[in-house]
């Protein structure tokens, strides 16, 4: 039976980059027999404009029946004055919670051809390929009690709660181990077990889950050291698994090692492998409509969709190899331009990847 892919272009450059990803998916259908059905839905500012809601009921129905969701980006200056409840970003958060997307996978991959684009020395980052697995629906961002209270001495006190239940740690640890099994079989669990009891439990449970994955080499690192090691010697890592807040900070740090925001894909997965796939960048209002946005983060998100939701690892490899070949051939969008390389627009970059895929 065909797998249903919900395609949500969203706002700003969303439709421009999603068009290139759809082109690629259609070629995978025609040339590689990928059995999928693409169904479009509204999300974000364009959805608010059309229906009054950033996540319309029809879209919710669509994503719930779909096997995977491909998202462009949401937001933009036009919708900033709106009340928070109907802002585009609310639609995205609604999708994550409605679908129970607790595992956020953010690869930080640096194609060797782009080593000069990083702020770190090329020899430190060339060939970088890290996967950060971040818990997305628990921890201190959701823990209760939380708030700001008045104290008897007249001061105020802000407070949040770092809380993780066993099942929440187990399921994200499993995603970490499963991901490692598909890669170099090295998993580094990030915690602050020397100071925080909640992360002491985290470490204990990760070790317990690891007993089911004897092939994976498990290590542990305190988050402060992990931040330092990511800048000092990032290639020591294969997969990192961590809680919501540590992952938030470390994944932004890791993404910057690779130079361009236009290159980085992401996946957010539920317990059954259903996922939402999107570039890590936003709707880029400053370049919308100019046909200069880099579509590669979205195309690499399609590779993740193939790997994690459709179990099509070989096709995922083919897409990633096609991107690599295009970069080797010297084609660059404006955001990754380098001396002596050929600048192409959004569509030309998408066409080049498709051509490389079928050649
Ligand atoms: P942004 O990621 O949209 O843009 C930051 C900079 O990177 C801009 O200069 C932009 O031109 C550039 N850029 C981004 N994607 C690019 C691409 N594919 N190719 C070339 N250049 C690219 O971040 P921002 O400007 O802070 O936010 C703009 C809007 O996007 C805001 O409304 C924000 O809320 C929203 N946003 C949405 C998401 C999402 O949908 N997941 C994520 C982040 C921001």
mmCIF file of N, CA, C and O in Angstrom, residues 130-166:
data_model
loop_
_atom_site.group_PDB
_atom_site.id
_atom_site.type_symbol
_atom_site.label_atom_id
_atom_site.label_comp_id
_atom_site.label_asym_id
_atom_site.label_seq_id
_atom_site.Cartn_x
_atom_site.Cartn_y
_atom_site.Cartn_z
ATOM 1 N N UNK A 130 27.900 14.045 12.627
ATOM 2 C CA UNK A 130 27.398 13.769 13.983
ATOM 3 C C UNK A 130 25.882 13.727 13.915
ATOM 4 O O UNK A 130 25.266 14.482 13.156
ATOM 5 N N UNK A 131 25.279 12.876 14.728
ATOM 6 C CA UNK A 131 23.820 12.900 14.866
ATOM 7 C C UNK A 131 23.490 13.193 16.331
ATOM 8 O O UNK A 131 23.890 12.430 17.221
ATOM 9 N N UNK A 132 22.755 14.281 16.543
ATOM 10 C CA UNK A 132 22.306 14.572 17.911
ATOM 11 C C UNK A 132 20.863 14.120 18.048
ATOM 12 O O UNK A 132 19.994 14.499 17.246
ATOM 13 N N UNK A 133 20.616 13.273 19.036
ATOM 14 C CA UNK A 133 19.268 12.783 19.330
ATOM 15 C C UNK A 133 18.810 13.504 20.598
ATOM 16 O O UNK A 133 19.339 13.263 21.681
ATOM 17 N N UNK A 134 17.843 14.397 20.407
ATOM 18 C CA UNK A 134 17.384 15.245 21.524
ATOM 19 C C UNK A 134 15.971 14.866 21.945
ATOM 20 O O UNK A 134 15.085 14.750 21.090
ATOM 21 N N UNK A 135 15.757 14.703 23.253
ATOM 22 C CA UNK A 135 14.400 14.461 23.762
ATOM 23 C C UNK A 135 13.618 15.761 23.577
ATOM 24 O O UNK A 135 14.089 16.832 23.923
ATOM 25 N N UNK A 136 12.394 15.665 23.022
ATOM 26 C CA UNK A 136 11.733 16.903 22.563
ATOM 27 C C UNK A 136 10.453 17.268 23.314
ATOM 28 O O UNK A 136 9.956 18.383 23.174
ATOM 29 N N UNK A 137 9.897 16.349 24.082
ATOM 30 C CA UNK A 137 8.590 16.670 24.681
ATOM 31 C C UNK A 137 8.589 16.587 26.214
ATOM 32 O O UNK A 137 7.528 16.555 26.830
ATOM 33 N N UNK A 138 9.782 16.502 26.831
ATOM 34 C CA UNK A 138 9.823 16.407 28.294
ATOM 35 C C UNK A 138 10.897 17.298 28.885
ATOM 36 O O UNK A 138 11.338 18.268 28.266
ATOM 37 N N UNK A 139 11.322 16.969 30.117
ATOM 38 C CA UNK A 139 12.401 17.710 30.765
ATOM 39 C C UNK A 139 11.986 19.064 31.288
ATOM 40 O O UNK A 139 10.805 19.353 31.497
ATOM 41 N N UNK A 140 12.957 19.918 31.457
ATOM 42 C CA UNK A 140 12.728 21.194 32.149
ATOM 43 C C UNK A 140 11.806 22.143 31.365
ATOM 44 O O UNK A 140 11.186 23.027 31.951
ATOM 45 N N UNK A 141 11.683 21.953 30.055
ATOM 46 C CA UNK A 141 10.806 22.838 29.269
ATOM 47 C C UNK A 141 9.325 22.560 29.544
ATOM 48 O O UNK A 141 8.468 23.380 29.240
ATOM 49 N N UNK A 142 9.034 21.372 30.080
ATOM 50 C CA UNK A 142 7.632 21.011 30.327
ATOM 51 C C UNK A 142 7.346 20.720 31.809
ATOM 52 O O UNK A 142 6.192 20.641 32.205
ATOM 53 N N UNK A 143 8.406 20.492 32.622
ATOM 54 C CA UNK A 143 8.231 20.043 34.008
ATOM 55 C C UNK A 143 7.451 21.023 34.873
ATOM 56 O O UNK A 143 7.563 22.242 34.713
ATOM 57 N N UNK A 144 6.677 20.472 35.801
ATOM 58 C CA UNK A 144 5.923 21.288 36.751
ATOM 59 C C UNK A 144 6.332 20.913 38.166
ATOM 60 O O UNK A 144 6.679 19.753 38.397
ATOM 61 N N UNK A 145 6.321 21.815 39.149
ATOM 62 C CA UNK A 145 5.852 23.192 39.027
ATOM 63 C C UNK A 145 6.827 24.106 38.281
ATOM 64 O O UNK A 145 8.011 23.823 38.207
ATOM 65 N N UNK A 146 6.287 25.188 37.778
ATOM 66 C CA UNK A 146 7.079 26.189 37.075
ATOM 67 C C UNK A 146 6.424 27.539 37.281
ATOM 68 O O UNK A 146 5.220 27.643 37.542
ATOM 69 N N UNK A 147 7.183 28.568 37.190
ATOM 70 C CA UNK A 147 6.577 29.899 37.298
ATOM 71 C C UNK A 147 7.468 30.894 38.012
ATOM 72 O O UNK A 147 8.672 30.681 38.185
ATOM 73 N N UNK A 148 6.854 31.997 38.397
ATOM 74 C CA UNK A 148 7.531 33.036 39.175
ATOM 75 C C UNK A 148 6.629 33.331 40.369
ATOM 76 O O UNK A 148 5.430 33.541 40.202
ATOM 77 N N UNK A 149 7.197 33.256 41.608
ATOM 78 C CA UNK A 149 6.349 33.481 42.782
ATOM 79 C C UNK A 149 6.938 34.583 43.666
ATOM 80 O O UNK A 149 8.146 34.862 43.596
ATOM 81 N N UNK A 150 6.057 35.154 44.482
ATOM 82 C CA UNK A 150 6.487 36.203 45.411
ATOM 83 C C UNK A 150 6.918 35.561 46.722
ATOM 84 O O UNK A 150 6.222 34.701 47.267
ATOM 85 N N UNK A 151 8.058 35.994 47.225
ATOM 86 C CA UNK A 151 8.567 35.447 48.482
ATOM 87 C C UNK A 151 8.195 36.369 49.649
ATOM 88 O O UNK A 151 7.909 37.558 49.443
ATOM 89 N N UNK A 152 8.234 35.815 50.858
ATOM 90 C CA UNK A 152 7.887 36.597 52.061
ATOM 91 C C UNK A 152 8.814 37.794 52.244
ATOM 92 O O UNK A 152 8.426 38.814 52.798
ATOM 93 N N UNK A 153 10.057 37.658 51.794
ATOM 94 C CA UNK A 153 11.010 38.756 51.992
ATOM 95 C C UNK A 153 10.877 39.867 50.948
ATOM 96 O O UNK A 153 11.711 40.763 50.875
ATOM 97 N N UNK A 154 9.810 39.757 50.107
ATOM 98 C CA UNK A 154 9.564 40.825 49.127
ATOM 99 C C UNK A 154 10.227 40.580 47.782
ATOM 100 O O UNK A 154 9.949 41.282 46.813
ATOM 101 N N UNK A 155 11.129 39.565 47.720
ATOM 102 C CA UNK A 155 11.751 39.254 46.425
ATOM 103 C C UNK A 155 10.836 38.356 45.608
ATOM 104 O O UNK A 155 9.889 37.780 46.151
ATOM 105 N N UNK A 156 11.148 38.236 44.316
ATOM 106 C CA UNK A 156 10.463 37.243 43.489
ATOM 107 C C UNK A 156 11.398 36.057 43.265
ATOM 108 O O UNK A 156 12.623 36.183 43.396
ATOM 109 N N UNK A 157 10.818 34.909 42.901
ATOM 110 C CA UNK A 157 11.624 33.713 42.651
ATOM 111 C C UNK A 157 11.110 33.020 41.390
ATOM 112 O O UNK A 157 9.917 32.723 41.280
ATOM 113 N N UNK A 158 12.007 32.811 40.434
ATOM 114 C CA UNK A 158 11.638 32.057 39.230
ATOM 115 C C UNK A 158 12.029 30.599 39.433
ATOM 116 O O UNK A 158 13.088 30.316 39.988
ATOM 117 N N UNK A 159 11.186 29.674 38.981
ATOM 118 C CA UNK A 159 11.520 28.260 39.193
ATOM 119 C C UNK A 159 10.985 27.389 38.050
ATOM 120 O O UNK A 159 9.931 27.652 37.479
ATOM 121 N N UNK A 160 11.768 26.357 37.716
ATOM 122 C CA UNK A 160 11.364 25.331 36.747
ATOM 123 C C UNK A 160 11.779 23.979 37.295
ATOM 124 O O UNK A 160 12.599 23.910 38.200
ATOM 125 N N UNK A 161 11.240 22.927 36.723
ATOM 126 C CA UNK A 161 11.491 21.593 37.264
ATOM 127 C C UNK A 161 12.041 20.681 36.166
ATOM 128 O O UNK A 161 11.404 20.525 35.117
ATOM 129 N N UNK A 162 13.202 20.108 36.430
ATOM 130 C CA UNK A 162 13.765 19.126 35.493
ATOM 131 C C UNK A 162 13.274 17.751 35.913
ATOM 132 O O UNK A 162 13.657 17.237 36.962
ATOM 133 N N UNK A 163 12.368 17.189 35.123
ATOM 134 C CA UNK A 163 11.765 15.922 35.521
ATOM 135 C C UNK A 163 11.714 14.972 34.320
ATOM 136 O O UNK A 163 11.364 15.378 33.213
ATOM 137 N N UNK A 164 12.144 13.739 34.555
ATOM 138 C CA UNK A 164 12.046 12.696 33.523
ATOM 139 C C UNK A 164 11.587 11.389 34.151
ATOM 140 O O UNK A 164 12.160 10.943 35.151
ATOM 141 N N UNK A 165 10.559 10.786 33.568
ATOM 142 C CA UNK A 165 10.114 9.472 34.031
ATOM 143 C C UNK A 165 10.905 8.392 33.277
ATOM 144 O O UNK A 165 11.402 8.634 32.180
ATOM 145 N N UNK A 166 10.930 7.203 33.890
ATOM 146 C CA UNK A 166 11.698 6.097 33.301
ATOM 147 C C UNK A 166 11.356 5.896 31.826
ATOM 148 O O UNK A 166 12.253 5.805 30.982
#
